[in-house]
Amino acid sequence: MKAVLGISAFYHDSAAALLIDGEIIAAAQEERFSRKKHDAAFPVNAVRYVLEEAGLQLEDITVIAFYDKPYLKFERLLETYHAFAPRGLKSFLSAMPVWIKEKLFMRKMVWDALEEINGKKLSVRPQLLFPEHHLSHAASAFYPSPFQDAAILTIDGVGEWATTTIGKGSGHEISMLRELDFPHSVGLLYSAFTYYCGFKVNSGEYKLMGLAPYGNETGERVSRLKELIFAELVDLRADGSLLLNMAYFDYATGLKMCRDDRWHALFGIPKREPESELGQEYMDMALAVQQVTEEVVLRLARTAREISGCKNLVMAGGVALNCVANGKLQRSGIFDAIWIQPAAGDAGGALGAAYAAQYIWAQQSRVLPGHDADAMRGTYLGPEFSNREIARMCRKYQAVSRHLEEEQMLYAKVAGLLAEGQIVGWFQGRMEYGPRALGNRSILGDPRHPEMQKKLNLKIKYREGFRPFAPSVLAEDVQDYFDLQGTSPYMLLIDAVKNQRCKPLPDGYDGMEMYARLYHPRSDIPAVTHVDYTARIQTVHKETNPRYWGLINAFKEKTGYGLVVNTSFNVRGEPIVCTPADAYRCFMRTEMDWLVINDFLFKKEEQPCWRETESWRDVYALD
């Protein structure tokens, strides 16, 4: 077994990943190259990149693995339309031409795209495999994990038929033990509430999660909403399986997630229009469905422990990005240890498909990384850029920069800027794989600054002000700030800020409007303390990212605080930046104060006047 190319495409978050003898060489999402958020197109640019990173041509690839089975998905569509007929005729007439003209001929589509990349007909075609969608998720969770044996839990909207699976991984083998099928899906339930609260499906679910803490947990409405969800929408069983009342949903055969009129009649709350004011009723709705989701995840985890007999758990699928549920699962003690695939959504399916080919199809033996490490290399699997390429970008934009070759001088300078309240774009090394910026394509700020969250949201990211920011904390210092036991290198766990750092709430706090609650300083690190006194934590490890660790350590030496605010390097609706040119454009379009690319520092005040024929708001659709 030599080189395996994994591909995900045609739904959302297309990506490519490359293994050589079981080692991850490169992986990236197509959106980072095309600059189209959640790009679903065949990942032409991502495939080119991973091949170039490996120094290979397509003829050198042994196996190509596509992340799902199109025929099974087509079967599900046909059976679903038949079961719900005559409902769904409009959706059927919309979907079928695409399938009949294109998707039923997926092999041809894949080969045509690959030969376009190759620039000619392939002299020898590699083996082309189609593992099932949830098997790709399971493989992406188990094989790069640090565990020899583990229960596997995959939860998302839907693959072909499956929406949730429980499996077991042992050595190089994966066995699937339980499966929940479409249309019954906790992922689609959460997306239905995302839609009803006025956010974009397959994009705004994390907004719903961030909105949930504003719900009034002690009020009557949240309890009533949960009662209605369990009484009318969801029949939840003891093992975590569930049945949805499809009379209230429209996603199986329609063009929307739910039937708005029935939800309005049930909850007494109209569907929120996108970008309209957020009332307390939508905050309560977000909290209710978040708590329902957490209960489902906990029940599924208990079942996974019981039927697998494993003390460790690995997770993937879009619902595995729900950091609040993950944090509660970790604190529950159901499993001794939990590992979550950082690219848990469909982008990670490309990596999982490659792993499935490596270990299941080819029956290769699996070697663990050792020392409780995983095989993801910190997710720093994307492209990096040389000083020569940065100089080329500077000439193109006539950008003014200062070069600091000495690392310690660079760290001290940037740490000082952060301590002064400056906002810094930090662009270093290889780009991250997955939805989180983990210190190589990040915008940084001072977590002590009471205005930092407001400034970042409104003047840098140009997004809704309620959305929280994450702390990047030195791994060895995490327990000085948070209740987290262990580490969270991929920003996938939420835990409480240490009680001794928290400040009391004022009288009448629960009755305040949302932003008055948000901007009340709740701790001595207010920019990363959410309204429920929690934070979405990234632990930074010297072994996986020495430069980011060095910067935060320099900030600690200057301020006494071993953490910084970290948000992804982009504006709202834009994919995370990939190239130095992407970074410079984003820097100039926003009110960022400084940009650091490798060893080059760019001060906003020293840059030439920035003129564009179109605003970033015209370039990027709102997410």
PDB file of N, CA and C in Angstrom, residues 394-438:
ATOM      1  N   CYS A 394       3.730  41.354  -1.347  1.00  0.00           N
ATOM      2  CA  CYS A 394       4.009  42.742  -0.968  1.00  0.00           C
ATOM      3  C   CYS A 394       4.198  43.626  -2.201  1.00  0.00           C
ATOM      4  N   ARG A 395       4.885  43.098  -3.206  1.00  0.00           N
ATOM      5  CA  ARG A 395       5.062  43.875  -4.442  1.00  0.00           C
ATOM      6  C   ARG A 395       3.732  44.112  -5.137  1.00  0.00           C
ATOM      7  N   LYS A 396       2.873  43.087  -5.133  1.00  0.00           N
ATOM      8  CA  LYS A 396       1.580  43.204  -5.806  1.00  0.00           C
ATOM      9  C   LYS A 396       0.737  44.314  -5.189  1.00  0.00           C
ATOM     10  N   TYR A 397       0.706  44.372  -3.852  1.00  0.00           N
ATOM     11  CA  TYR A 397      -0.152  45.343  -3.172  1.00  0.00           C
ATOM     12  C   TYR A 397       0.612  46.579  -2.679  1.00  0.00           C
ATOM     13  N   GLN A 398       1.917  46.642  -2.986  1.00  0.00           N
ATOM     14  CA  GLN A 398       2.773  47.723  -2.484  1.00  0.00           C
ATOM     15  C   GLN A 398       2.692  47.808  -0.959  1.00  0.00           C
ATOM     16  N   ALA A 399       2.601  46.638  -0.346  1.00  0.00           N
ATOM     17  CA  ALA A 399       2.458  46.564   1.104  1.00  0.00           C
ATOM     18  C   ALA A 399       3.777  46.895   1.793  1.00  0.00           C
ATOM     19  N   VAL A 400       3.674  47.559   2.932  1.00  0.00           N
ATOM     20  CA  VAL A 400       4.845  47.975   3.703  1.00  0.00           C
ATOM     21  C   VAL A 400       4.988  47.036   4.898  1.00  0.00           C
ATOM     22  N   SER A 401       6.166  46.427   5.042  1.00  0.00           N
ATOM     23  CA  SER A 401       6.353  45.470   6.132  1.00  0.00           C
ATOM     24  C   SER A 401       7.716  45.648   6.781  1.00  0.00           C
ATOM     25  N   ARG A 402       7.821  45.029   7.943  1.00  0.00           N
ATOM     26  CA  ARG A 402       9.088  45.003   8.681  1.00  0.00           C
ATOM     27  C   ARG A 402       9.409  43.544   8.952  1.00  0.00           C
ATOM     28  N   HIS A 403      10.664  43.153   8.737  1.00  0.00           N
ATOM     29  CA  HIS A 403      11.059  41.751   8.884  1.00  0.00           C
ATOM     30  C   HIS A 403      11.807  41.557  10.201  1.00  0.00           C
ATOM     31  N   LEU A 404      11.321  40.622  11.026  1.00  0.00           N
ATOM     32  CA  LEU A 404      11.989  40.273  12.279  1.00  0.00           C
ATOM     33  C   LEU A 404      12.391  38.803  12.211  1.00  0.00           C
ATOM     34  N   GLU A 405      13.645  38.538  11.976  1.00  0.00           N
ATOM     35  CA  GLU A 405      14.093  37.152  11.829  1.00  0.00           C
ATOM     36  C   GLU A 405      14.155  36.425  13.161  1.00  0.00           C
ATOM     37  N   GLU A 406      14.505  37.111  14.234  1.00  0.00           N
ATOM     38  CA  GLU A 406      14.669  36.485  15.539  1.00  0.00           C
ATOM     39  C   GLU A 406      13.298  36.182  16.151  1.00  0.00           C
ATOM     40  N   GLU A 407      13.040  34.898  16.384  1.00  0.00           N
ATOM     41  CA  GLU A 407      11.716  34.484  16.861  1.00  0.00           C
ATOM     42  C   GLU A 407      11.342  35.168  18.166  1.00  0.00           C
ATOM     43  N   GLN A 408      12.262  35.216  19.120  1.00  0.00           N
ATOM     44  CA  GLN A 408      11.925  35.783  20.424  1.00  0.00           C
ATOM     45  C   GLN A 408      11.590  37.264  20.308  1.00  0.00           C
ATOM     46  N   MET A 409      12.264  37.972  19.397  1.00  0.00           N
ATOM     47  CA  MET A 409      11.920  39.381  19.167  1.00  0.00           C
ATOM     48  C   MET A 409      10.514  39.508  18.590  1.00  0.00           C
ATOM     49  N   LEU A 410      10.179  38.600  17.660  1.00  0.00           N
ATOM     50  CA  LEU A 410       8.843  38.611  17.056  1.00  0.00           C
ATOM     51  C   LEU A 410       7.784  38.375  18.122  1.00  0.00           C
ATOM     52  N   TYR A 411       7.988  37.334  18.953  1.00  0.00           N
ATOM     53  CA  TYR A 411       7.003  37.020  19.989  1.00  0.00           C
ATOM     54  C   TYR A 411       6.841  38.196  20.958  1.00  0.00           C
ATOM     55  N   ALA A 412       7.951  38.779  21.371  1.00  0.00           N
ATOM     56  CA  ALA A 412       7.892  39.888  22.331  1.00  0.00           C
ATOM     57  C   ALA A 412       7.166  41.091  21.737  1.00  0.00           C
ATOM     58  N   LYS A 413       7.463  41.387  20.462  1.00  0.00           N
ATOM     59  CA  LYS A 413       6.821  42.526  19.798  1.00  0.00           C
ATOM     60  C   LYS A 413       5.311  42.318  19.705  1.00  0.00           C
ATOM     61  N   VAL A 414       4.876  41.126  19.231  1.00  0.00           N
ATOM     62  CA  VAL A 414       3.445  40.882  19.054  1.00  0.00           C
ATOM     63  C   VAL A 414       2.748  40.782  20.401  1.00  0.00           C
ATOM     64  N   ALA A 415       3.391  40.171  21.377  1.00  0.00           N
ATOM     65  CA  ALA A 415       2.800  40.101  22.722  1.00  0.00           C
ATOM     66  C   ALA A 415       2.575  41.511  23.276  1.00  0.00           C
ATOM     67  N   GLY A 416       3.536  42.404  23.034  1.00  0.00           N
ATOM     68  CA  GLY A 416       3.376  43.782  23.488  1.00  0.00           C
ATOM     69  C   GLY A 416       2.214  44.486  22.802  1.00  0.00           C
ATOM     70  N   LEU A 417       2.042  44.246  21.511  1.00  0.00           N
ATOM     71  CA  LEU A 417       0.913  44.836  20.782  1.00  0.00           C
ATOM     72  C   LEU A 417      -0.416  44.353  21.353  1.00  0.00           C
ATOM     73  N   LEU A 418      -0.510  43.041  21.601  1.00  0.00           N
ATOM     74  CA  LEU A 418      -1.739  42.486  22.167  1.00  0.00           C
ATOM     75  C   LEU A 418      -2.017  43.096  23.539  1.00  0.00           C
ATOM     76  N   ALA A 419      -0.997  43.232  24.359  1.00  0.00           N
ATOM     77  CA  ALA A 419      -1.167  43.785  25.704  1.00  0.00           C
ATOM     78  C   ALA A 419      -1.618  45.242  25.671  1.00  0.00           C
ATOM     79  N   GLU A 420      -1.324  45.931  24.557  1.00  0.00           N
ATOM     80  CA  GLU A 420      -1.771  47.323  24.399  1.00  0.00           C
ATOM     81  C   GLU A 420      -3.203  47.411  23.877  1.00  0.00           C
ATOM     82  N   GLY A 421      -3.851  46.257  23.631  1.00  0.00           N
ATOM     83  CA  GLY A 421      -5.220  46.259  23.126  1.00  0.00           C
ATOM     84  C   GLY A 421      -5.314  46.236  21.611  1.00  0.00           C
ATOM     85  N   GLN A 422      -4.179  46.030  20.935  1.00  0.00           N
ATOM     86  CA  GLN A 422      -4.174  45.957  19.480  1.00  0.00           C
ATOM     87  C   GLN A 422      -4.710  44.598  19.019  1.00  0.00           C
ATOM     88  N   ILE A 423      -5.329  44.572  17.842  1.00  0.00           N
ATOM     89  CA  ILE A 423      -5.825  43.324  17.256  1.00  0.00           C
ATOM     90  C   ILE A 423      -4.892  42.920  16.123  1.00  0.00           C
ATOM     91  N   VAL A 424      -4.465  41.661  16.172  1.00  0.00           N
ATOM     92  CA  VAL A 424      -3.397  41.192  15.294  1.00  0.00           C
ATOM     93  C   VAL A 424      -3.876  39.998  14.469  1.00  0.00           C
ATOM     94  N   GLY A 425      -3.708  40.077  13.144  1.00  0.00           N
ATOM     95  CA  GLY A 425      -3.893  38.920  12.297  1.00  0.00           C
ATOM     96  C   GLY A 425      -2.614  38.093  12.317  1.00  0.00           C
ATOM     97  N   TRP A 426      -2.729  36.807  12.647  1.00  0.00           N
ATOM     98  CA  TRP A 426      -1.555  35.943  12.871  1.00  0.00           C
ATOM     99  C   TRP A 426      -1.601  34.811  11.848  1.00  0.00           C
ATOM    100  N   PHE A 427      -0.698  34.845  10.874  1.00  0.00           N
ATOM    101  CA  PHE A 427      -0.668  33.920   9.744  1.00  0.00           C
ATOM    102  C   PHE A 427       0.681  33.216   9.753  1.00  0.00           C
ATOM    103  N   GLN A 428       0.658  31.900  10.042  1.00  0.00           N
ATOM    104  CA  GLN A 428       1.903  31.167  10.207  1.00  0.00           C
ATOM    105  C   GLN A 428       1.786  29.761   9.620  1.00  0.00           C
ATOM    106  N   GLY A 429       2.860  29.252   9.049  1.00  0.00           N
ATOM    107  CA  GLY A 429       2.987  27.837   8.719  1.00  0.00           C
ATOM    108  C   GLY A 429       1.834  27.268   7.911  1.00  0.00           C
ATOM    109  N   ARG A 430       1.505  25.992   8.178  1.00  0.00           N
ATOM    110  CA  ARG A 430       0.506  25.272   7.398  1.00  0.00           C
ATOM    111  C   ARG A 430      -0.901  25.584   7.894  1.00  0.00           C
ATOM    112  N   MET A 431      -1.802  25.752   6.961  1.00  0.00           N
ATOM    113  CA  MET A 431      -3.201  26.061   7.247  1.00  0.00           C
ATOM    114  C   MET A 431      -3.882  24.878   7.946  1.00  0.00           C
ATOM    115  N   GLU A 432      -4.836  25.195   8.816  1.00  0.00           N
ATOM    116  CA  GLU A 432      -5.576  24.174   9.536  1.00  0.00           C
ATOM    117  C   GLU A 432      -6.585  23.452   8.630  1.00  0.00           C
ATOM    118  N   TYR A 433      -6.821  22.186   8.927  1.00  0.00           N
ATOM    119  CA  TYR A 433      -7.850  21.366   8.263  1.00  0.00           C
ATOM    120  C   TYR A 433      -9.021  21.261   9.216  1.00  0.00           C
ATOM    121  N   GLY A 434     -10.214  21.578   8.744  1.00  0.00           N
ATOM    122  CA  GLY A 434     -11.379  21.593   9.620  1.00  0.00           C
ATOM    123  C   GLY A 434     -11.871  23.015   9.839  1.00  0.00           C
ATOM    124  N   PRO A 435     -12.965  23.172  10.589  1.00  0.00           N
ATOM    125  CA  PRO A 435     -13.616  24.477  10.686  1.00  0.00           C
ATOM    126  C   PRO A 435     -12.971  25.459  11.657  1.00  0.00           C
ATOM    127  N   ARG A 436     -12.023  25.009  12.492  1.00  0.00           N
ATOM    128  CA  ARG A 436     -11.457  25.880  13.517  1.00  0.00           C
ATOM    129  C   ARG A 436     -10.096  26.422  13.101  1.00  0.00           C
ATOM    130  N   ALA A 437      -9.876  27.704  13.394  1.00  0.00           N
ATOM    131  CA  ALA A 437      -8.539  28.285  13.293  1.00  0.00           C
ATOM    132  C   ALA A 437      -7.830  28.017  14.613  1.00  0.00           C
ATOM    133  N   LEU A 438      -6.677  27.379  14.543  1.00  0.00           N
ATOM    134  CA  LEU A 438      -6.001  26.910  15.749  1.00  0.00           C
ATOM    135  C   LEU A 438      -4.613  27.527  15.913  1.00  0.00           C
TER     136      LEU A 438
END
